[in-house]
Coordinates of C-alpha atoms in Angstrom, one line a residue:
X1126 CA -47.2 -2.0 -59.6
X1127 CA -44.7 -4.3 -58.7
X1128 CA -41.1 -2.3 -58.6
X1129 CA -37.8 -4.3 -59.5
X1130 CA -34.6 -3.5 -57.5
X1131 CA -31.4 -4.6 -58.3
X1132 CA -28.1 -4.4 -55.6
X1133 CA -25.2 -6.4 -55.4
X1134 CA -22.6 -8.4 -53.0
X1135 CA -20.3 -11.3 -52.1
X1136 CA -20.7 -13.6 -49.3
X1137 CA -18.7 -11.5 -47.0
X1138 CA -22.0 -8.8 -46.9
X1139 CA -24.0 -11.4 -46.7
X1140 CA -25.3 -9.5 -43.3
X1141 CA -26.0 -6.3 -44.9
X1142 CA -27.5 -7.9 -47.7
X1143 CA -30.1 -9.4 -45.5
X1144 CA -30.6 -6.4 -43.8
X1145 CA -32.0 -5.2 -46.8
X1146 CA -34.0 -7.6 -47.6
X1147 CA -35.6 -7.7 -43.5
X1148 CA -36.5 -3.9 -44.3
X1149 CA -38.3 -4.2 -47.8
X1150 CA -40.3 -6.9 -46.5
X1151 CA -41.5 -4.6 -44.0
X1152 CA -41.7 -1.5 -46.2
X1153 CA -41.0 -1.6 -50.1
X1154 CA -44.9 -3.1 -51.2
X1155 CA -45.0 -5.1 -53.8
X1156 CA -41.5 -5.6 -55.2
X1157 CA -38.4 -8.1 -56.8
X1158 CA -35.5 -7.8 -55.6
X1159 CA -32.9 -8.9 -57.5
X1160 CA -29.4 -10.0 -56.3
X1161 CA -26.1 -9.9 -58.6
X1162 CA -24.0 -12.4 -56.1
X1163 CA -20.5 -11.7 -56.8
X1164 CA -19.4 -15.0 -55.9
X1165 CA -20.5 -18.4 -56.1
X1166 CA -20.5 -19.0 -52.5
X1167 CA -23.5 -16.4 -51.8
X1168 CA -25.3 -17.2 -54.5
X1169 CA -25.6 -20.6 -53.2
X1170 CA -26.3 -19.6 -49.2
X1171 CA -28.9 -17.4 -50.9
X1172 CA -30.2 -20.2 -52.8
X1173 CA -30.6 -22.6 -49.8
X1174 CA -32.6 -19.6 -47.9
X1175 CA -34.8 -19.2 -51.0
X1176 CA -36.1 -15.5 -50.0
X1177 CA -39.6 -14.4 -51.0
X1178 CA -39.4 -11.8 -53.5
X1179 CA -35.7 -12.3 -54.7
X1180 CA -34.3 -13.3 -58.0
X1181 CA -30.6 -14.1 -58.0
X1182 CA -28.0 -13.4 -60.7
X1183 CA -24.9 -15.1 -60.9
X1184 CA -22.1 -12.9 -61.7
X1185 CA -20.2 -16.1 -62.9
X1186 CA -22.6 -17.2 -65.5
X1187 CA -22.9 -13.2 -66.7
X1188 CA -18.9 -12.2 -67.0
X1189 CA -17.6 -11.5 -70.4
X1190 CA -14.0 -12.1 -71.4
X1191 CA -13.8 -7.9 -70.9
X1192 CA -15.2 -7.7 -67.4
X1193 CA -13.1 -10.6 -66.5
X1194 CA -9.6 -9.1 -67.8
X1195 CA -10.5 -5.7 -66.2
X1196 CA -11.3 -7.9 -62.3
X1197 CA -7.6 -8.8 -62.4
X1198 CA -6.5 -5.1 -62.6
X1199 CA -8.9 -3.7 -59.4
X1200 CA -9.9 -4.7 -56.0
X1201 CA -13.1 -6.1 -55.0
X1202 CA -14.7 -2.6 -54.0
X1203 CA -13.3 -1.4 -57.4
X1204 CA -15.1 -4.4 -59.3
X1205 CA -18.2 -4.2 -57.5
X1206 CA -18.3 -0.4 -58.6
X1207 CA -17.2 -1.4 -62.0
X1208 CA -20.1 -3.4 -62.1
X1209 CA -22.9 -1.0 -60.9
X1210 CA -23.8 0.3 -64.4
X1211 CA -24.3 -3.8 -65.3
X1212 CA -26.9 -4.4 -63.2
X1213 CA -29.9 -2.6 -64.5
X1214 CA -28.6 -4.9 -67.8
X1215 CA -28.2 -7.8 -66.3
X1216 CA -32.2 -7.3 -65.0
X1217 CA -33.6 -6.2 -68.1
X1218 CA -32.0 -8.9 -70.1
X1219 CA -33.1 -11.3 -67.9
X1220 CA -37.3 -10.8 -68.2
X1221 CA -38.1 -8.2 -70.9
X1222 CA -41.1 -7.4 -69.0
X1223 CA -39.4 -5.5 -66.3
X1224 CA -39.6 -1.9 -67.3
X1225 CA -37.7 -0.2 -65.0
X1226 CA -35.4 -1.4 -62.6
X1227 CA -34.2 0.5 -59.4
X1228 CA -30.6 -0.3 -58.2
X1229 CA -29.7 -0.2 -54.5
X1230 CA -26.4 -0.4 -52.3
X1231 CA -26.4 -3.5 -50.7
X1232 CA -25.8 -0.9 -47.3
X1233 CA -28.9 0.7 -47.7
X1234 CA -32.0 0.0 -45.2
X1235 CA -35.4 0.9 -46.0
X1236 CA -37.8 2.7 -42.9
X1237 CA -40.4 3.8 -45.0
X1238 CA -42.4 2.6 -48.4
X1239 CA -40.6 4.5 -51.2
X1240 CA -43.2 5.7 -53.2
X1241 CA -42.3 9.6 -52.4
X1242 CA -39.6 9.3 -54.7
X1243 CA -41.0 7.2 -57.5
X1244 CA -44.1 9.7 -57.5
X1245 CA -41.7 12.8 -57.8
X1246 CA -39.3 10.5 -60.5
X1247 CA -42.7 10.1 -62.4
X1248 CA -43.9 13.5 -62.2
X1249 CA -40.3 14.5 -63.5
X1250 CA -40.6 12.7 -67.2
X1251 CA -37.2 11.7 -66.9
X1252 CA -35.7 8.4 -67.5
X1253 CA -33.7 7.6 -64.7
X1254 CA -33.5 9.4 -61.6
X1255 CA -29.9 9.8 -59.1
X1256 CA -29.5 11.4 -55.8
X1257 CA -27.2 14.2 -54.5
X1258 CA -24.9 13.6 -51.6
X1259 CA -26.5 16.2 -49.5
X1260 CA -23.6 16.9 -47.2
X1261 CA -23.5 18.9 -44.3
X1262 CA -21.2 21.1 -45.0
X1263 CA -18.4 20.0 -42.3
X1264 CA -18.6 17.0 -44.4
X1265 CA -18.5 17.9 -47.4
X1266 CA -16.5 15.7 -49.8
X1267 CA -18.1 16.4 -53.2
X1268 CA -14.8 18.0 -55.0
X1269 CA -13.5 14.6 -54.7
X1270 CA -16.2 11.9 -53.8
X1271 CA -18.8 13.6 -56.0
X1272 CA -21.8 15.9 -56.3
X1273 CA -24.2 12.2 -56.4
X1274 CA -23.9 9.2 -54.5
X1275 CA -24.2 6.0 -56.3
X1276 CA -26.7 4.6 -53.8
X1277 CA -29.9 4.7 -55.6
X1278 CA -30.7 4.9 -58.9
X1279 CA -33.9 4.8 -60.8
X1280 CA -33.3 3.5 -64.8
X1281 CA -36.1 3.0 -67.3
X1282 CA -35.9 0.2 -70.2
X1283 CA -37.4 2.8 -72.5
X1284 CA -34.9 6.4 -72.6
X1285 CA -32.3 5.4 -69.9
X1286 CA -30.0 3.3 -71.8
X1287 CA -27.8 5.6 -73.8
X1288 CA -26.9 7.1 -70.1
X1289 CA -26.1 3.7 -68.8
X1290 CA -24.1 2.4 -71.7
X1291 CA -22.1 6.0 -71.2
X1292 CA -21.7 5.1 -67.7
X1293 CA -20.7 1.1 -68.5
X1294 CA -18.1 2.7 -71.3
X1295 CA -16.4 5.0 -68.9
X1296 CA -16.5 2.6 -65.4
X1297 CA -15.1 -0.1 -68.3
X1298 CA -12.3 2.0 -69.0
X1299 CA -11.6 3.6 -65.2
X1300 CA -12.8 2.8 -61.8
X1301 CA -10.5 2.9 -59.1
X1302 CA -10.5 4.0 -55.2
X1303 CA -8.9 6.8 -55.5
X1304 CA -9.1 10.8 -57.0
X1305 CA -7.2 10.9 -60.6
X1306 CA -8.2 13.7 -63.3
X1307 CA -11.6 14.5 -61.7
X1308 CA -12.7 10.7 -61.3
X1309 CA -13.4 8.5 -59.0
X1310 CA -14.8 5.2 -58.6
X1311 CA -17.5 4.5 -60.3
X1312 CA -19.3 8.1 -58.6
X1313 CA -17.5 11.3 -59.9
X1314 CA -18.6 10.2 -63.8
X1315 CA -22.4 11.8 -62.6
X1316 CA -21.0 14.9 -61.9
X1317 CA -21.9 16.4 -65.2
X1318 CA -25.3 14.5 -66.2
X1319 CA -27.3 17.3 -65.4
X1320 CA -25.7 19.1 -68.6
X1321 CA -24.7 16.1 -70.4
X1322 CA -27.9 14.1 -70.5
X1323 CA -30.4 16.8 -69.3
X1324 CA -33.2 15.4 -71.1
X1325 CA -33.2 11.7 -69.3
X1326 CA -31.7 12.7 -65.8
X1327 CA -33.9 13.5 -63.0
X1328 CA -32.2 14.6 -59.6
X1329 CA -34.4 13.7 -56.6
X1330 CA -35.0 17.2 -55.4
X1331 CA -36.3 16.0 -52.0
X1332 CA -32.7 15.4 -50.6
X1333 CA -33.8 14.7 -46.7
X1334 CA -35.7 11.2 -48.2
X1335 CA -32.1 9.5 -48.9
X1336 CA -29.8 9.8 -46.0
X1337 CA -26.7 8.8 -44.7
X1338 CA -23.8 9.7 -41.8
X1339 CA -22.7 12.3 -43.7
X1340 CA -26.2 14.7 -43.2
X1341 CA -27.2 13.0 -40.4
X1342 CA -26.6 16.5 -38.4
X1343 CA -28.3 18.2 -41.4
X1344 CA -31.7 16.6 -42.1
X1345 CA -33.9 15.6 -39.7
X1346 CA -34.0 11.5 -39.5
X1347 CA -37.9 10.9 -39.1
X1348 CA -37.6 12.2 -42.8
X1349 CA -35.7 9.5 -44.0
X1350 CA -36.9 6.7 -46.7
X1351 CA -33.9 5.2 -46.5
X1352 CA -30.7 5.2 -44.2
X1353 CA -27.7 4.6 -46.4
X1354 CA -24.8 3.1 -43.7
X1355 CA -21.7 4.0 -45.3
X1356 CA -18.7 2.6 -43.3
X1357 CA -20.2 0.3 -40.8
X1358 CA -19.0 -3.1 -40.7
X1359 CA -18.9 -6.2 -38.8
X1360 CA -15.7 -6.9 -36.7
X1361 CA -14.9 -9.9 -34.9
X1362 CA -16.0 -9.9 -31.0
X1363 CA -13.8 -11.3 -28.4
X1364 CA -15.0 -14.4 -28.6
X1365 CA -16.1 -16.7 -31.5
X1366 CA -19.6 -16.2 -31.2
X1367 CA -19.6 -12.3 -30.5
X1368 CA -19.5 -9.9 -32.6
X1369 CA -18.8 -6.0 -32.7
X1370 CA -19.9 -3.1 -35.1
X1371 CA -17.9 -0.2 -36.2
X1372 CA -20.2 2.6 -37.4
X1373 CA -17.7 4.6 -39.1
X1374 CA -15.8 7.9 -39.1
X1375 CA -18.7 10.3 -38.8
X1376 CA -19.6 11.4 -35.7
X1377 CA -23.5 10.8 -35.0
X1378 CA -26.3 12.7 -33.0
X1379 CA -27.2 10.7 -30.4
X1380 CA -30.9 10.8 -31.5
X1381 CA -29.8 9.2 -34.9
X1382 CA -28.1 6.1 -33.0
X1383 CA -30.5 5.6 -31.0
X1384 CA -33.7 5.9 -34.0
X1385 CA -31.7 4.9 -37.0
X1386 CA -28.6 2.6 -36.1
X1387 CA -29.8 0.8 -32.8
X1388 CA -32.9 -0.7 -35.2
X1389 CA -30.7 -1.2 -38.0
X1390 CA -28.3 -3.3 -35.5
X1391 CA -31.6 -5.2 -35.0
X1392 CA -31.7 -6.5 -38.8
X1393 CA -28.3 -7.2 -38.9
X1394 CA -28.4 -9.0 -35.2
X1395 CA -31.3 -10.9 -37.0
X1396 CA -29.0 -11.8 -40.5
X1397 CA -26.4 -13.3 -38.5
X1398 CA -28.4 -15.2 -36.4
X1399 CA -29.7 -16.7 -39.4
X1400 CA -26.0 -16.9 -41.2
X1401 CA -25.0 -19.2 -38.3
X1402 CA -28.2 -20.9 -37.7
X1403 CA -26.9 -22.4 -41.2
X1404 CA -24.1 -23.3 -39.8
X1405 CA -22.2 -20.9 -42.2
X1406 CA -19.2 -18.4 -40.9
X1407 CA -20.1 -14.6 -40.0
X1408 CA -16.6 -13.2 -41.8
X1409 CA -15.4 -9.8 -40.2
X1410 CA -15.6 -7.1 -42.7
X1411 CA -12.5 -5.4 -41.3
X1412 CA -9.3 -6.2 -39.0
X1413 CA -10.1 -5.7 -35.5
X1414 CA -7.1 -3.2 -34.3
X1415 CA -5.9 -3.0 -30.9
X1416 CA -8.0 0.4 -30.3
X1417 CA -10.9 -2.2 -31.5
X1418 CA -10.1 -4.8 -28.5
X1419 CA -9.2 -2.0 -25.7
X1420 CA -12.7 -0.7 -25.9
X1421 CA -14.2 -4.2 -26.6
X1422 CA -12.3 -5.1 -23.2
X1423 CA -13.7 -1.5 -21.3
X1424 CA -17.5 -2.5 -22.8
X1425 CA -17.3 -5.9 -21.3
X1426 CA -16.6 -4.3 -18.0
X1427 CA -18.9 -1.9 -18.4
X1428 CA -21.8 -4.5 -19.0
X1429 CA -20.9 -6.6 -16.1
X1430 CA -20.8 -4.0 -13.6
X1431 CA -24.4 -2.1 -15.1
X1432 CA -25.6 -6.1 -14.6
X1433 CA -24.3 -6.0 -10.7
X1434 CA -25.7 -2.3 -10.1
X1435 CA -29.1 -3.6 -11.2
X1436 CA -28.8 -6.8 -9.6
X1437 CA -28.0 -4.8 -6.7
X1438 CA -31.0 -2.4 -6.5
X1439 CA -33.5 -4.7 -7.4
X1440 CA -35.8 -5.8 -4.1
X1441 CA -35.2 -8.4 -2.4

């Protein structure tokens, strides 16, 4: 069976995006993955690289006079969550033979084929399937971040509609960064579908297959289906043609940098390489504070004098 996939970003995750992409070639079978470009500039860079397996969506083309008034009110991370509940639509509108459509964060890298969780989804009889969060409990943000993570969600043509057009309604009316009368985002609105819409939602009960910094000192990572990397992002190097990663706010174990992050910094290495080899910019994803350059600075040295030590012991 050939599974359809839906995720979502603008040229400035263009790296991430492709990261995806690397790891379902490697892993996800037979599968479409669709790609709602939320500007016009991916959508063209990801038409010149014409991808194997992906169908792109622009979101230009697809706006309506209500999605466009609501863009002018939020940010772009607001939007893009607005928009989540869309993209099963946008897929199922565009080829009625697609019966069920899985939607990914564009963050998400897959290290294993996912056909755990589809099997369990299908032995459910539910319609559409979410994940918890799963936090360890030092981490634990659910009270204001949510009991579910929007990361990956399984909708079926056939059942799952009335809970997205619920989901479309309320992220229509509200979705903001921030907590407000037990909302937020586009995430805290699955709080209650367990009660709400108990007949169509499935919640994956096998929590250590979707991970993410925040368990990554609960669960084991050889477990992991997916690695969900929340917070990392691409920051100018020191020069114009380096670059330097910021892995986020969670402290990891070291055995989940060293398994899960160094090969993900592989992909991504990979995606820029082939960003440039276009000729087209790598953006940085966030400002590169001085804390940023002092330890950009200390790694430099670091490398050069690792390079001397070896250069120093080897035989002559």
């Amino acid at each position: 069976m050939n599974e359809h996939y839906v995720t979502l970003f603008d040229s400035l995750f263009l790296p991430q995006g492709l990261a995806l992409y690397a790891s379902m070639q490697r892993h996800a079978g037979a599968y479409t993955l669709w790609i709602l470009c939320m500007d016009d500039e991916v959508f063209e860079k990801l038409g010149r690289l014409d991808l194997p397996n992906v169908r792109l969506l622009q979101l230009s083309i697809l706006e309506t006079d209500e999605l466009i008034n609501v863009k002018r009110q939020r940010t772009i991370a607001e939007y893009c969550w607005t928009l989540t509940p869309f993209t099963p639509r946008f897929v199922f509108a565009s080829d009625p033979s697609v019966q069920r459509v899985t939607y990914l964060d564009a963050d998400l890298w897959f290290r294993k084929n996912p056909k755990q969780i589809f099997w369990e989804f299908e032995e459910s009889g539910k319609q559409l399937l979410i994940t918890d969060h799963a936090y360890a409990p030092e981490y634990d943000r659910s009270a204001t971040s949510g009991q579910y993570c929007v990361q990956f969600m399984i909708f079926q043509r056939e059942g799952g509609e009335e809970v997205r057009r619920w989901w479309e309604a309320r992220c229509l009316e509200w979705c903001h960064a921030r907590a407000e009368d037990g909302k937020f985002g586009d995430q805290k609105y699955l709080d209650d579908w367990t009660e709400r819409f108990s007949e169509q939602v499935h919640v994956l009960a096998d929590k250590e297959l979707l991970q993410a910094p925040w368990n990554a000192t609960r669960f084991p990572h050889g477990r992991a289906v997916c690695w969900h990397f929340h917070e990392l992002r691409i920051l100018k190097g020191l020069s114009a043609t380096r670059y330097t990663v910021d892995c986020g706010s969670y402290p990891l174990p070291r055995v989940t940098r060293r398994h899960i992050y160094r090969e993900y910094l592989i992909d991504l290495r990979r995606a820029i390489n082939t960003i440039r080899t276009f000729g087209w910019e790598v953006k940085a994803q966030r400002r590169c504070t001085l804390n940023d350059k002092f330890f950009g600075l200390l790694l430099g040295f670091w490398r050069q004098v690792w390079r001397v030590v070896i250069h120093w012991q080897q035989p002559l």
